[in-house]
Coordinates of C-alpha atoms in Angstrom, one line a residue:
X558 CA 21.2 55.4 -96.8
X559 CA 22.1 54.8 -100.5
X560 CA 23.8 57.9 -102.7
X561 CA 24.0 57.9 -106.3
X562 CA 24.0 60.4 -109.0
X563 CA 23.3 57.7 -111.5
X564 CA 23.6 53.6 -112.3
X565 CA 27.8 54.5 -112.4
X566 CA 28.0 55.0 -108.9
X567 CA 26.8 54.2 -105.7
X568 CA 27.9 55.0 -102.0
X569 CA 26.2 53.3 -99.3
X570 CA 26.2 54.9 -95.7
X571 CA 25.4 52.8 -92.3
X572 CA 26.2 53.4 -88.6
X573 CA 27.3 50.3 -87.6
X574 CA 29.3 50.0 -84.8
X575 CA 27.9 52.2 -82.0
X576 CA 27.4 49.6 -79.6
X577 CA 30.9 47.9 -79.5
X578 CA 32.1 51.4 -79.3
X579 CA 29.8 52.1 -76.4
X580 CA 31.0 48.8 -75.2
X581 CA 34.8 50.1 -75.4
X582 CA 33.9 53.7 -73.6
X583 CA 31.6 52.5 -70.8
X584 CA 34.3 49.8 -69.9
X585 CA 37.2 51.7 -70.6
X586 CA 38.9 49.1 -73.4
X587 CA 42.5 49.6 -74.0
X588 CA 43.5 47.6 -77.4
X589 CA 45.7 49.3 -79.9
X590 CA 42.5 49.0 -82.4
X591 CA 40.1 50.7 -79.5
X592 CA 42.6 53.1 -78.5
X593 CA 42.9 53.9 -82.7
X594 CA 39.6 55.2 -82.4
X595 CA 38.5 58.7 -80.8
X596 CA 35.9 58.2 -78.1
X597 CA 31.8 58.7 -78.5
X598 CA 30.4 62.1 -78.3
X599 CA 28.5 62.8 -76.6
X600 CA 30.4 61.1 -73.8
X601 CA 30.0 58.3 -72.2
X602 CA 30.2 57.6 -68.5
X603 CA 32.4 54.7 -67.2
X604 CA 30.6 51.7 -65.6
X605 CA 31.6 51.5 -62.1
X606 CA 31.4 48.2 -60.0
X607 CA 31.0 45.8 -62.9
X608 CA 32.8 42.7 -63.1
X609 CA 34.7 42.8 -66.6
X610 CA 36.3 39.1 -68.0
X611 CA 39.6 39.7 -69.3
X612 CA 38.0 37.4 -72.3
X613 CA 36.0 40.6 -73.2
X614 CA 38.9 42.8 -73.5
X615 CA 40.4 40.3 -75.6
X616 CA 37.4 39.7 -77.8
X617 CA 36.8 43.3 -78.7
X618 CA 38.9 43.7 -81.7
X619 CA 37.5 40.6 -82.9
X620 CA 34.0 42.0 -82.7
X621 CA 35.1 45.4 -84.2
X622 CA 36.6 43.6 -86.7
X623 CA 33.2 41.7 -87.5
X624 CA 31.3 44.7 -87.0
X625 CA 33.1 47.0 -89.5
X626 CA 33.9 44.0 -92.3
X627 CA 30.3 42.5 -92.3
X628 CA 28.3 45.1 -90.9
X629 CA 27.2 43.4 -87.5
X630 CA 29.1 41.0 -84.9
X631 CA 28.7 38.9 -82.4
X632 CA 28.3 40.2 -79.1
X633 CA 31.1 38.9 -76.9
X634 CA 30.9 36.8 -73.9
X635 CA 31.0 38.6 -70.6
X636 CA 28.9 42.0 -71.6
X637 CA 27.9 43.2 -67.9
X638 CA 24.4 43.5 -66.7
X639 CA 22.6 46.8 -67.8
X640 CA 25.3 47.7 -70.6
X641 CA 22.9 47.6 -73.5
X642 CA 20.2 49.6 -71.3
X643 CA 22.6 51.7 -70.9
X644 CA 23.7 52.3 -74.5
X645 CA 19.8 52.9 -75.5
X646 CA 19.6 55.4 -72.9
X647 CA 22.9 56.8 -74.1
X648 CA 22.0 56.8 -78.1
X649 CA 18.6 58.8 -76.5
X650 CA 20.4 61.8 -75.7
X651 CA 22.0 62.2 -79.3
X652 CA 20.1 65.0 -81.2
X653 CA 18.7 62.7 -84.1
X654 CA 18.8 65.5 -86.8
X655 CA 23.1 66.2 -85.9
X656 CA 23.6 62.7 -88.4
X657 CA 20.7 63.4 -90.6
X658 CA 22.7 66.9 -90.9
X659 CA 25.4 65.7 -91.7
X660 CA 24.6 62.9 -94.2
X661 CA 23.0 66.0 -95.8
X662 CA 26.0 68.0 -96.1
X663 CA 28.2 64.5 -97.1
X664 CA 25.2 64.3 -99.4
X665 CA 26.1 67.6 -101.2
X666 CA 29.7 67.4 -101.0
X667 CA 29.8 64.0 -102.6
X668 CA 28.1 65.0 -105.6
X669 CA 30.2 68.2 -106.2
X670 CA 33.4 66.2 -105.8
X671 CA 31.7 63.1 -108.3
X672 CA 30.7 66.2 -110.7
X673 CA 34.8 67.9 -110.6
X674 CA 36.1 63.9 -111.3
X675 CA 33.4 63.7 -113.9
X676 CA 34.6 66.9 -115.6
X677 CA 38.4 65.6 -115.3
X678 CA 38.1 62.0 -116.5
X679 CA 35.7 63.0 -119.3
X680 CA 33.1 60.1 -118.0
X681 CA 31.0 59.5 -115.6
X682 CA 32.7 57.7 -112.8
X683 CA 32.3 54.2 -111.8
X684 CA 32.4 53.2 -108.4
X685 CA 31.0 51.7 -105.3
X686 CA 32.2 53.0 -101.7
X687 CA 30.7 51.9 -98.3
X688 CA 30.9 55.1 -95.6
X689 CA 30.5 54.0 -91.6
X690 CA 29.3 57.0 -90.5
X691 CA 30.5 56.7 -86.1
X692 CA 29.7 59.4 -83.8
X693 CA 33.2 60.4 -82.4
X694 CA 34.9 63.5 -81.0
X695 CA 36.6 65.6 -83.6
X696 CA 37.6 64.8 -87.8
X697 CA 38.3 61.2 -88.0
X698 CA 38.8 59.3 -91.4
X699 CA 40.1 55.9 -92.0
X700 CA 39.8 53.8 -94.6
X701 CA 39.4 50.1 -93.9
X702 CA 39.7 48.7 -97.0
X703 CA 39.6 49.7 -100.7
X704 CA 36.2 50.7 -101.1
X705 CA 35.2 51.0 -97.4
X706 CA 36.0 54.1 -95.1
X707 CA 35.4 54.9 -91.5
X708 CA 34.1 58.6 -90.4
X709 CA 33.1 60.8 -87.9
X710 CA 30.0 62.5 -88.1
X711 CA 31.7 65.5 -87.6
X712 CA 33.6 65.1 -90.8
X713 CA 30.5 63.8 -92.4
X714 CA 29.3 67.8 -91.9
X715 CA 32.4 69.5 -92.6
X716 CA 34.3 70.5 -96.4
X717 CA 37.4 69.1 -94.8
X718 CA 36.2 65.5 -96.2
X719 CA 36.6 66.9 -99.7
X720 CA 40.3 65.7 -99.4
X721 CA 40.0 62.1 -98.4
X722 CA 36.7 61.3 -100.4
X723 CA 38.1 62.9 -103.8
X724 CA 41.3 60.4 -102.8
X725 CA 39.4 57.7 -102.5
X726 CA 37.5 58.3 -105.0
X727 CA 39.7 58.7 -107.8
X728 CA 40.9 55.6 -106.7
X729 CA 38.2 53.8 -107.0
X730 CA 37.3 55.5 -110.2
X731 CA 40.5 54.3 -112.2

């Protein structure tokens, strides 16, 4: 989904990602970057009995990396049997309209923080801001790089990502 109020601005919104993090839940990957990252919601159940290469464990960061920098990545070697069944299943039994929700509410509490910067700097802002929109427990921000961010849906819906966006934001807009 593309935002903007006008041809200063644009934010683009995506939901990369789910799968590795799937990947991470379902096989219970411990790296500092997967343990950085709150887990799905709704939750996902551990896959019992597979066989997991210790290659896989090490190649997850690399294909969060790839996934979050780019916008897809390579699968990596070694995904059991069933996992991306699984995940389809899984992303089944997320109500559709809880992200559509809350790219709505993002939606209308982008522009009123775009209109208050507006106001302030006397000009219409210029700027250009990707938001990863992941479905994970509880408020979760992080930005990846200067005019990239990482958020929960859940934050997505909520005012409490007034805060963070108008941060970035003004930073972007200097």
């Amino acid at each position: 989904m593309n935002l903007s109020g006008d041809s200063t601005w644009v934010i683009s919104t995506n939901d990369i990602g789910d799968f590795a993090l799937y990947t991470r839940d379902a096989l219970g990957i411990s790296t500092p970057t997967a343990d950085s990252i709150p887990r799905l919601t709704p939750p996902v159940p551990r896959l019992t009995g597979a066989l997991i290469p210790p290659e896989l464990v090490q190649d997850w960061d690399r294909w969060w990396r790839d996934c979050t920098e780019t916008g897809f990545g390579r699968d990596p070697v070694g995904l059991p049997e069933g996992l991306r069944q699984a995940y389809t299943r899984w992303s089944g039994l997320r109500p559709a309209e809880a992200g559509r929700s809350s790219a709505r509410t993002f939606s209308s509490l982008l522009h009123e923080v775009v209109t208050e910067l507006e106001l302030e700097l006397g000009h219409r802002p210029a700027f250009k801001l990707e938001v990863i929109q992941i479905p994970v427990e509880g408020l979760f921000w992080r930005r990846l790089t200067r005019d990239r961010v990482l958020v929960s849906e859940e934050l997505m819906g909520s005012r409490n990502i007034i805060a963070p966006l108008e941060s970035v934001l003004r930073d972007l807009a200097q």
